[in-house]
PDB file of C-alpha atoms in Angstrom:
ATOM      1  CA  MET A  61     -22.746 -82.964  19.394  1.00 46.00           C
ATOM      2  CA  LYS A  62     -24.313 -83.993  22.830  1.00 42.00           C
ATOM      3  CA  LYS A  63     -23.466 -87.620  22.140  1.00 43.00           C
ATOM      4  CA  ILE A  64     -19.664 -86.682  21.335  1.00 42.00           C
ATOM      5  CA  LEU A  65     -19.515 -84.689  24.519  1.00 40.00           C
ATOM      6  CA  LEU A  66     -20.941 -87.504  26.457  1.00 41.00           C
ATOM      7  CA  VAL A  67     -18.405 -89.968  25.156  1.00 40.00           C
ATOM      8  CA  MET A  68     -15.422 -87.606  25.898  1.00 37.00           C
ATOM      9  CA  MET A  69     -16.789 -87.103  29.465  1.00 39.00           C
ATOM     10  CA  VAL A  70     -16.953 -90.869  30.036  1.00 38.00           C
ATOM     11  CA  VAL A  71     -13.469 -91.471  28.859  1.00 36.00           C
ATOM     12  CA  PHE A  72     -12.144 -88.562  31.064  1.00 35.00           C
ATOM     13  CA  LEU A  73     -14.104 -89.475  34.152  1.00 36.00           C
ATOM     14  CA  GLY A  74     -14.007 -93.207  34.038  1.00 35.00           C
ATOM     15  CA  ALA A  75     -11.167 -93.592  36.509  1.00 34.00           C
ATOM     16  CA  CYS A  76     -12.532 -91.105  38.971  1.00 35.00           C
ATOM     17  CA  SER A  77     -15.444 -92.954  40.480  1.00 35.00           C
ATOM     18  CA  SER A  78     -13.820 -94.960  43.295  1.00 38.00           C
ATOM     19  CA  LEU A  79     -13.800 -94.203  46.918  1.00 43.00           C
ATOM     20  CA  ASP A  80     -10.735 -96.190  47.588  1.00 53.00           C
ATOM     21  CA  LEU A  81      -7.707 -94.037  48.198  1.00 64.00           C
ATOM     22  CA  ASP A  82      -4.820 -95.268  46.264  1.00 67.00           C
ATOM     23  CA  THR A  83      -2.244 -92.416  46.590  1.00 69.00           C
ATOM     24  CA  SER A  84       0.092 -94.242  44.117  1.00 71.00           C
ATOM     25  CA  LYS A  85      -2.094 -92.796  41.261  1.00 76.00           C
ATOM     26  CA  TYR A  86      -0.876 -89.360  42.160  1.00 79.00           C
ATOM     27  CA  LYS A  87       2.558 -87.724  41.713  1.00 79.00           C
ATOM     28  CA  ILE A  88       3.362 -87.371  45.299  1.00 85.00           C
ATOM     29  CA  THR A  89       7.043 -86.541  45.411  1.00 86.00           C
ATOM     30  CA  THR A  90       9.494 -84.460  47.475  1.00 89.00           C
ATOM     31  CA  GLU A  91       8.904 -81.619  44.997  1.00 90.00           C
ATOM     32  CA  THR A  92       5.088 -81.621  44.609  1.00 90.00           C
ATOM     33  CA  LEU A  93       4.679 -81.813  48.372  1.00 93.00           C
ATOM     34  CA  LYS A  94       6.148 -78.361  48.565  1.00 94.00           C
ATOM     35  CA  GLU A  95       2.551 -77.453  47.875  1.00 95.00           C
ATOM     36  CA  PRO A  96       0.801 -79.907  50.241  1.00 95.00           C
ATOM     37  CA  TYR A  97      -2.595 -78.247  50.154  1.00 95.00           C
ATOM     38  CA  LYS A  98      -2.678 -78.222  46.403  1.00 94.00           C
ATOM     39  CA  VAL A  99      -1.853 -81.870  46.251  1.00 94.00           C
ATOM     40  CA  MET A 100      -4.420 -82.775  48.923  1.00 95.00           C
ATOM     41  CA  ASP A 101      -7.080 -80.671  47.098  1.00 94.00           C
ATOM     42  CA  GLU A 102      -6.488 -82.512  43.935  1.00 92.00           C
ATOM     43  CA  ILE A 103      -6.749 -85.953  45.588  1.00 93.00           C
ATOM     44  CA  LEU A 104      -9.858 -85.100  47.655  1.00 92.00           C
ATOM     45  CA  VAL A 105     -11.684 -83.752  44.523  1.00 89.00           C
ATOM     46  CA  ARG A 106     -10.914 -86.776  42.408  1.00 86.00           C
ATOM     47  CA  GLU A 107     -11.646 -89.323  45.239  1.00 85.00           C
ATOM     48  CA  SER A 108     -14.857 -87.877  46.478  1.00 83.00           C
ATOM     49  CA  ILE A 109     -18.198 -89.169  45.205  1.00 77.00           C
ATOM     50  CA  LEU A 110     -19.814 -85.773  45.485  1.00 82.00           C
ATOM     51  CA  SER A 111     -18.523 -82.228  45.515  1.00 84.00           C
ATOM     52  CA  ASP A 112     -21.374 -81.514  47.868  1.00 83.00           C
ATOM     53  CA  TRP A 113     -19.411 -83.153  50.600  1.00 85.00           C
ATOM     54  CA  TYR A 114     -17.257 -79.972  50.732  1.00 87.00           C
ATOM     55  CA  ASN A 115     -19.952 -77.543  49.533  1.00 83.00           C
ATOM     56  CA  ASN A 116     -18.306 -77.164  46.194  1.00 80.00           C
ATOM     57  CA  GLU A 117     -15.478 -75.254  47.637  1.00 87.00           C
ATOM     58  CA  GLU A 118     -11.751 -76.258  47.615  1.00 92.00           C
ATOM     59  CA  PRO A 119     -11.815 -79.293  49.928  1.00 94.00           C
ATOM     60  CA  VAL A 120      -8.891 -78.005  52.169  1.00 94.00           C
ATOM     61  CA  HIS A 121     -10.659 -74.658  52.556  1.00 93.00           C
ATOM     62  CA  TYR A 122     -13.775 -76.510  53.581  1.00 91.00           C
ATOM     63  CA  LEU A 123     -11.800 -78.535  56.203  1.00 93.00           C
ATOM     64  CA  THR A 124      -9.950 -75.571  57.635  1.00 93.00           C
ATOM     65  CA  THR A 125     -12.932 -73.198  57.795  1.00 91.00           C
ATOM     66  CA  ARG A 126     -14.898 -75.738  59.741  1.00 89.00           C
ATOM     67  CA  GLN A 127     -11.945 -76.578  61.955  1.00 91.00           C
ATOM     68  CA  ILE A 128     -11.554 -80.111  60.919  1.00 91.00           C
ATOM     69  CA  ILE A 129      -8.091 -79.212  60.101  1.00 92.00           C
ATOM     70  CA  LYS A 130      -7.615 -77.170  63.343  1.00 93.00           C
ATOM     71  CA  LYS A 131      -5.591 -74.015  63.377  1.00 92.00           C
ATOM     72  CA  ASP A 132      -2.073 -74.584  65.113  1.00 91.00           C
ATOM     73  CA  SER A 133      -2.796 -78.293  65.366  1.00 95.00           C
ATOM     74  CA  LYS A 134      -0.186 -80.972  64.782  1.00 95.00           C
ATOM     75  CA  ASP A 135      -1.647 -81.643  61.324  1.00 95.00           C
ATOM     76  CA  GLU A 136      -1.531 -78.018  60.280  1.00 95.00           C
ATOM     77  CA  THR A 137       2.044 -77.584  61.661  1.00 95.00           C
ATOM     78  CA  PHE A 138       3.067 -80.762  59.687  1.00 96.00           C
ATOM     79  CA  LEU A 139       1.520 -79.691  56.460  1.00 96.00           C
ATOM     80  CA  ASN A 140       2.932 -76.174  56.698  1.00 96.00           C
ATOM     81  CA  SER A 141       6.431 -77.599  57.422  1.00 96.00           C
ATOM     82  CA  LEU A 142       6.429 -79.465  54.107  1.00 95.00           C
ATOM     83  CA  LYS A 143       6.740 -76.084  52.197  1.00 95.00           C
ATOM     84  CA  THR A 144      10.149 -75.416  53.497  1.00 94.00           C
ATOM     85  CA  LYS A 145      11.764 -78.644  54.993  1.00 93.00           C
ATOM     86  CA  GLU A 146      13.692 -81.505  53.202  1.00 94.00           C
ATOM     87  CA  ILE A 147      10.897 -84.037  52.654  1.00 93.00           C
ATOM     88  CA  THR A 148      11.626 -87.697  53.433  1.00 93.00           C
ATOM     89  CA  GLY A 149       9.773 -90.801  52.696  1.00 91.00           C
ATOM     90  CA  ASP A 150       8.273 -90.866  56.214  1.00 94.00           C
ATOM     91  CA  ASP A 151       6.821 -87.420  55.424  1.00 94.00           C
ATOM     92  CA  ILE A 152       5.213 -88.696  52.191  1.00 93.00           C
ATOM     93  CA  GLU A 153       3.702 -91.755  54.087  1.00 92.00           C
ATOM     94  CA  LYS A 154       2.345 -89.338  56.916  1.00 94.00           C
ATOM     95  CA  PHE A 155       0.843 -87.087  54.186  1.00 95.00           C
ATOM     96  CA  ASN A 156      -0.897 -90.037  52.494  1.00 93.00           C
ATOM     97  CA  LYS A 157      -2.438 -91.072  55.926  1.00 93.00           C
ATOM     98  CA  LEU A 158      -3.619 -87.713  56.737  1.00 94.00           C
ATOM     99  CA  THR A 159      -5.173 -87.314  53.217  1.00 94.00           C
ATOM    100  CA  LYS A 160      -7.028 -90.622  53.615  1.00 91.00           C
ATOM    101  CA  ASN A 161      -8.138 -89.514  57.126  1.00 91.00           C
ATOM    102  CA  TYR A 162      -9.558 -86.293  55.756  1.00 93.00           C
ATOM    103  CA  LEU A 163     -11.354 -88.025  52.929  1.00 90.00           C
ATOM    104  CA  ASN A 164     -13.126 -90.090  55.506  1.00 86.00           C
ATOM    105  CA  LYS A 165     -14.200 -86.958  57.382  1.00 87.00           C
ATOM    106  CA  LEU A 166     -15.604 -85.466  54.314  1.00 86.00           C
ATOM    107  CA  GLU A 167     -18.062 -88.497  53.942  1.00 83.00           C
ATOM    108  CA  ARG A 168     -21.614 -88.147  54.815  1.00 85.00           C
ATOM    109  CA  LYS A 169     -24.683 -90.107  54.155  1.00 90.00           C
ATOM    110  CA  TYR A 170     -27.484 -87.873  52.757  1.00 93.00           C
ATOM    111  CA  LYS A 171     -31.010 -88.208  54.134  1.00 95.00           C
ATOM    112  CA  LEU A 172     -34.067 -86.068  53.346  1.00 96.00           C
ATOM    113  CA  LYS A 173     -35.583 -84.027  56.259  1.00 94.00           C
ATOM    114  CA  ASP A 174     -39.105 -82.872  56.051  1.00 92.00           C
ATOM    115  CA  GLU A 175     -37.981 -79.282  55.196  1.00 93.00           C
ATOM    116  CA  ASN A 176     -36.005 -80.623  52.181  1.00 95.00           C
ATOM    117  CA  ILE A 177     -39.097 -81.286  50.207  1.00 96.00           C
ATOM    118  CA  LYS A 178     -40.306 -77.931  49.137  1.00 94.00           C
ATOM    119  CA  ASP A 179     -43.792 -79.039  48.004  1.00 95.00           C
ATOM    120  CA  THR A 180     -44.877 -82.544  48.907  1.00 95.00           C
ATOM    121  CA  LYS A 181     -48.262 -82.174  46.953  1.00 96.00           C
ATOM    122  CA  GLU A 182     -46.377 -81.221  43.801  1.00 96.00           C
ATOM    123  CA  LEU A 183     -43.786 -83.898  44.194  1.00 97.00           C
ATOM    124  CA  VAL A 184     -46.572 -86.451  44.598  1.00 97.00           C
ATOM    125  CA  LYS A 185     -48.304 -85.051  41.500  1.00 96.00           C
ATOM    126  CA  LYS A 186     -45.075 -85.204  39.473  1.00 95.00           C
ATOM    127  CA  LEU A 187     -44.557 -88.825  40.350  1.00 96.00           C
ATOM    128  CA  VAL A 188     -48.126 -89.696  39.176  1.00 96.00           C
ATOM    129  CA  ILE A 189     -47.744 -87.760  36.040  1.00 95.00           C
ATOM    130  CA  GLY A 190     -44.483 -89.517  35.356  1.00 90.00           C
ATOM    131  CA  TYR A 191     -46.084 -92.840  35.949  1.00 92.00           C
ATOM    132  CA  ASN A 192     -48.441 -92.280  33.080  1.00 89.00           C
ATOM    133  CA  VAL A 193     -45.970 -90.908  30.516  1.00 87.00           C
ATOM    134  CA  VAL A 194     -44.430 -93.161  27.761  1.00 82.00           C
ATOM    135  CA  TYR A 195     -40.876 -91.600  27.665  1.00 85.00           C
ATOM    136  CA  PRO A 196     -38.217 -92.247  30.369  1.00 85.00           C
ATOM    137  CA  THR A 197     -38.278 -90.106  33.296  1.00 90.00           C
ATOM    138  CA  THR A 198     -37.031 -90.490  36.966  1.00 93.00           C
ATOM    139  CA  SER A 199     -40.637 -90.291  38.110  1.00 95.00           C
ATOM    140  CA  LYS A 200     -41.766 -93.166  35.831  1.00 95.00           C
ATOM    141  CA  HIS A 201     -38.794 -95.272  36.880  1.00 95.00           C
ATOM    142  CA  LEU A 202     -39.455 -94.680  40.542  1.00 96.00           C
ATOM    143  CA  MET A 203     -43.136 -95.455  40.263  1.00 96.00           C
ATOM    144  CA  THR A 204     -42.731 -98.602  37.871  1.00 95.00           C
ATOM    145  CA  VAL A 205     -39.499-100.148  39.037  1.00 96.00           C
ATOM    146  CA  VAL A 206     -38.470 -98.839  42.504  1.00 97.00           C
ATOM    147  CA  ALA A 207     -41.972 -98.573  44.278  1.00 97.00           C
ATOM    148  CA  THR A 208     -43.576-101.729  45.524  1.00 97.00           C
ATOM    149  CA  GLU A 209     -47.218-102.132  44.464  1.00 97.00           C
ATOM    150  CA  LYS A 210     -48.300-101.025  48.034  1.00 97.00           C
ATOM    151  CA  GLU A 211     -46.137 -97.902  47.859  1.00 97.00           C
ATOM    152  CA  ARG A 212     -47.261 -97.080  44.380  1.00 97.00           C
ATOM    153  CA  ASN A 213     -51.002 -97.354  45.413  1.00 97.00           C
ATOM    154  CA  TYR A 214     -50.257 -95.139  48.375  1.00 97.00           C
ATOM    155  CA  ILE A 215     -48.795 -92.438  46.134  1.00 97.00           C
ATOM    156  CA  LEU A 216     -51.736 -92.738  43.661  1.00 97.00           C
ATOM    157  CA  GLU A 217     -54.280 -92.388  46.459  1.00 97.00           C
ATOM    158  CA  LEU A 218     -52.422 -89.503  48.174  1.00 97.00           C
ATOM    159  CA  ASN A 219     -52.469 -87.649  44.873  1.00 96.00           C
ATOM    160  CA  LYS A 220     -56.251 -87.457  44.992  1.00 96.00           C
ATOM    161  CA  LYS A 221     -55.908 -85.203  48.076  1.00 94.00           C
ATOM    162  CA  ILE A 222     -55.938 -81.427  47.548  1.00 92.00           C
ATOM    163  CA  GLU A 223     -53.265 -79.343  49.252  1.00 89.00           C
ATOM    164  CA  ASP A 224     -55.412 -78.440  52.251  1.00 90.00           C
ATOM    165  CA  GLU A 225     -56.154 -82.093  52.971  1.00 93.00           C
ATOM    166  CA  MET A 226     -52.602 -83.154  53.105  1.00 92.00           C
ATOM    167  CA  THR A 227     -51.322 -83.482  56.701  1.00 94.00           C
ATOM    168  CA  ASP A 228     -47.914 -83.298  58.275  1.00 94.00           C
ATOM    169  CA  LYS A 229     -48.200 -87.088  58.765  1.00 95.00           C
ATOM    170  CA  ASP A 230     -48.546 -87.431  54.973  1.00 95.00           C
ATOM    171  CA  ARG A 231     -45.623 -85.333  54.279  1.00 95.00           C
ATOM    172  CA  THR A 232     -43.416 -87.199  56.819  1.00 96.00           C
ATOM    173  CA  LYS A 233     -44.509 -90.499  55.315  1.00 96.00           C
ATOM    174  CA  VAL A 234     -43.582 -89.331  51.802  1.00 97.00           C
ATOM    175  CA  ARG A 235     -40.203 -88.231  53.027  1.00 97.00           C
ATOM    176  CA  LYS A 236     -39.587 -91.526  54.764  1.00 97.00           C
ATOM    177  CA  LEU A 237     -40.650 -93.457  51.681  1.00 97.00           C
ATOM    178  CA  LEU A 238     -38.182 -91.462  49.465  1.00 97.00           C
ATOM    179  CA  ASN A 239     -35.403 -92.146  51.969  1.00 97.00           C
ATOM    180  CA  ASP A 240     -36.260 -95.802  51.796  1.00 97.00           C
ATOM    181  CA  TRP A 241     -36.035 -95.639  48.071  1.00 97.00           C
ATOM    182  CA  LEU A 242     -32.558 -94.128  48.247  1.00 96.00           C
ATOM    183  CA  GLU A 243     -31.203 -97.334  49.735  1.00 96.00           C
ATOM    184  CA  ARG A 244     -32.468 -99.559  46.800  1.00 95.00           C
ATOM    185  CA  LYS A 245     -30.246-100.651  44.018  1.00 93.00           C
ATOM    186  CA  GLU A 246     -33.024-100.240  41.504  1.00 94.00           C
ATOM    187  CA  PHE A 247     -33.297 -96.508  42.184  1.00 95.00           C
ATOM    188  CA  PHE A 248     -30.584 -95.354  39.842  1.00 93.00           C
ATOM    189  CA  ASP A 249     -31.399 -95.308  36.109  1.00 91.00           C
ATOM    190  CA  GLY A 250     -28.969 -93.857  33.699  1.00 88.00           C
ATOM    191  CA  GLU A 251     -31.482 -93.307  30.853  1.00 89.00           C
ATOM    192  CA  SER A 252     -33.836 -91.281  32.957  1.00 86.00           C
ATOM    193  CA  ILE A 253     -31.120 -89.219  34.615  1.00 86.00           C
ATOM    194  CA  TYR A 254     -29.833 -88.256  31.216  1.00 87.00           C
ATOM    195  CA  SER A 255     -33.309 -87.133  30.267  1.00 84.00           C
ATOM    196  CA  ALA A 256     -33.194 -84.725  33.240  1.00 85.00           C
ATOM    197  CA  GLU A 257     -29.641 -83.378  32.637  1.00 85.00           C
ATOM    198  CA  ILE A 258     -26.540 -84.161  30.491  1.00 84.00           C
ATOM    199  CA  SER A 259     -23.520 -82.839  32.355  1.00 81.00           C
ATOM    200  CA  GLU A 260     -20.117 -83.915  33.685  1.00 79.00           C
ATOM    201  CA  ASN A 261     -21.925 -84.470  36.978  1.00 78.00           C
ATOM    202  CA  THR A 262     -24.459 -86.979  35.557  1.00 83.00           C
ATOM    203  CA  VAL A 263     -21.759 -88.739  33.509  1.00 85.00           C
ATOM    204  CA  LYS A 264     -19.732 -89.260  36.709  1.00 82.00           C
ATOM    205  CA  LEU A 265     -22.860 -90.611  38.497  1.00 85.00           C
ATOM    206  CA  VAL A 266     -23.624 -93.032  35.625  1.00 87.00           C
ATOM    207  CA  GLU A 267     -20.084 -94.292  35.704  1.00 86.00           C
ATOM    208  CA  LEU A 268     -20.198 -94.812  39.491  1.00 84.00           C
ATOM    209  CA  SER A 269     -23.404 -96.749  39.140  1.00 87.00           C
ATOM    210  CA  LYS A 270     -21.632 -99.254  37.018  1.00 87.00           C
ATOM    211  CA  LYS A 271     -19.145-100.022  39.720  1.00 83.00           C
ATOM    212  CA  LYS A 272     -19.352-103.391  41.245  1.00 80.00           C
ATOM    213  CA  ASN A 273     -20.097-103.824  44.873  1.00 83.00           C
ATOM    214  CA  LEU A 274     -21.103-100.329  45.683  1.00 86.00           C
ATOM    215  CA  THR A 275     -20.941 -99.589  49.418  1.00 88.00           C
ATOM    216  CA  THR A 276     -24.242 -98.608  51.153  1.00 90.00           C
ATOM    217  CA  LEU A 277     -22.766 -95.123  51.462  1.00 89.00           C
ATOM    218  CA  GLU A 278     -21.972 -94.810  47.717  1.00 88.00           C
ATOM    219  CA  LEU A 279     -25.404 -96.295  46.766  1.00 91.00           C
ATOM    220  CA  ASN A 280     -27.305 -93.918  48.979  1.00 94.00           C
ATOM    221  CA  ASN A 281     -25.422 -90.843  47.900  1.00 92.00           C
ATOM    222  CA  LEU A 282     -25.471 -91.817  44.179  1.00 91.00           C
ATOM    223  CA  ASN A 283     -29.242 -92.103  44.374  1.00 94.00           C
ATOM    224  CA  ALA A 284     -29.589 -88.883  46.484  1.00 95.00           C
ATOM    225  CA  LYS A 285     -27.748 -86.884  43.970  1.00 92.00           C
ATOM    226  CA  ALA A 286     -29.889 -88.373  41.141  1.00 93.00           C
ATOM    227  CA  MET A 287     -33.005 -87.392  43.134  1.00 94.00           C
ATOM    228  CA  GLU A 288     -31.731 -83.853  43.473  1.00 93.00           C
ATOM    229  CA  ILE A 289     -31.077 -83.564  39.815  1.00 91.00           C
ATOM    230  CA  ALA A 290     -34.495 -85.093  38.880  1.00 92.00           C
ATOM    231  CA  PHE A 291     -36.537 -82.697  41.025  1.00 94.00           C
ATOM    232  CA  PRO A 292     -34.560 -79.473  41.479  1.00 92.00           C
ATOM    233  CA  GLU A 293     -37.600 -77.238  41.743  1.00 94.00           C
ATOM    234  CA  LEU A 294     -39.162 -79.586  44.530  1.00 96.00           C
ATOM    235  CA  ILE A 295     -36.283 -80.872  46.548  1.00 95.00           C
ATOM    236  CA  SER A 296     -33.521 -78.661  48.094  1.00 93.00           C
ATOM    237  CA  SER A 297     -29.932 -78.822  47.243  1.00 90.00           C
ATOM    238  CA  LEU A 298     -28.023 -81.825  48.608  1.00 88.00           C
ATOM    239  CA  SER A 299     -25.859 -79.643  50.905  1.00 81.00           C
ATOM    240  CA  ARG A 300     -28.965 -78.834  52.934  1.00 87.00           C
ATOM    241  CA  TRP A 301     -30.030 -82.463  53.517  1.00 90.00           C
ATOM    242  CA  GLY A 302     -29.571 -84.229  56.797  1.00 81.00           C
ATOM    243  CA  LYS A 303     -27.176 -87.089  57.350  1.00 74.00           C
TER     244      LYS A 303
END
């Protein structure tokens, strides 16, 4: 049953993994633009890599509550005017440009802060345990494929320390190491991510990982989301990360 669900998700989500905004994919007409915020929400949801960019809210609600679309601004006045005016081709073009602009404003590059790691000792322990198991896990993949020999030996040695022996310097070094891993192409592994979770979210991430020429932003955020999914009890939710 899970395999059938997985195939269905891949088919449905396959076209939704690109950051490039091509508004011709959407039915933006003089009629649909009578509901400009609804149309913009649809586009931003489908074009964003991560719903975490807008805290899983409706994107326009996120933009307005944070004053990215400022109240009584030219943009808000224009968008509201579309509800009642006779819409022209110039209006559609302006709407497309605004939507692309707001998509760019949603983008953020996720980086771990020290406080985003809830328990550094337990995280290190989990990496070492994963390194020694036979079945695929994110921990095993990180330790065997992503980590250099020097990095792997550092984690193995650090694991020998008890909690009271671990210093703030150790915790910061682990955090910096994980942030370095987020930028590596080898980080993402579909098999191990599915061992952690099978969901619409992970299917979308796996599809994105197959995209040729991922940007540095896409690669970093793809890996960041995979890390959050792999260690939910040890790493805080992505919306709390730095940028």
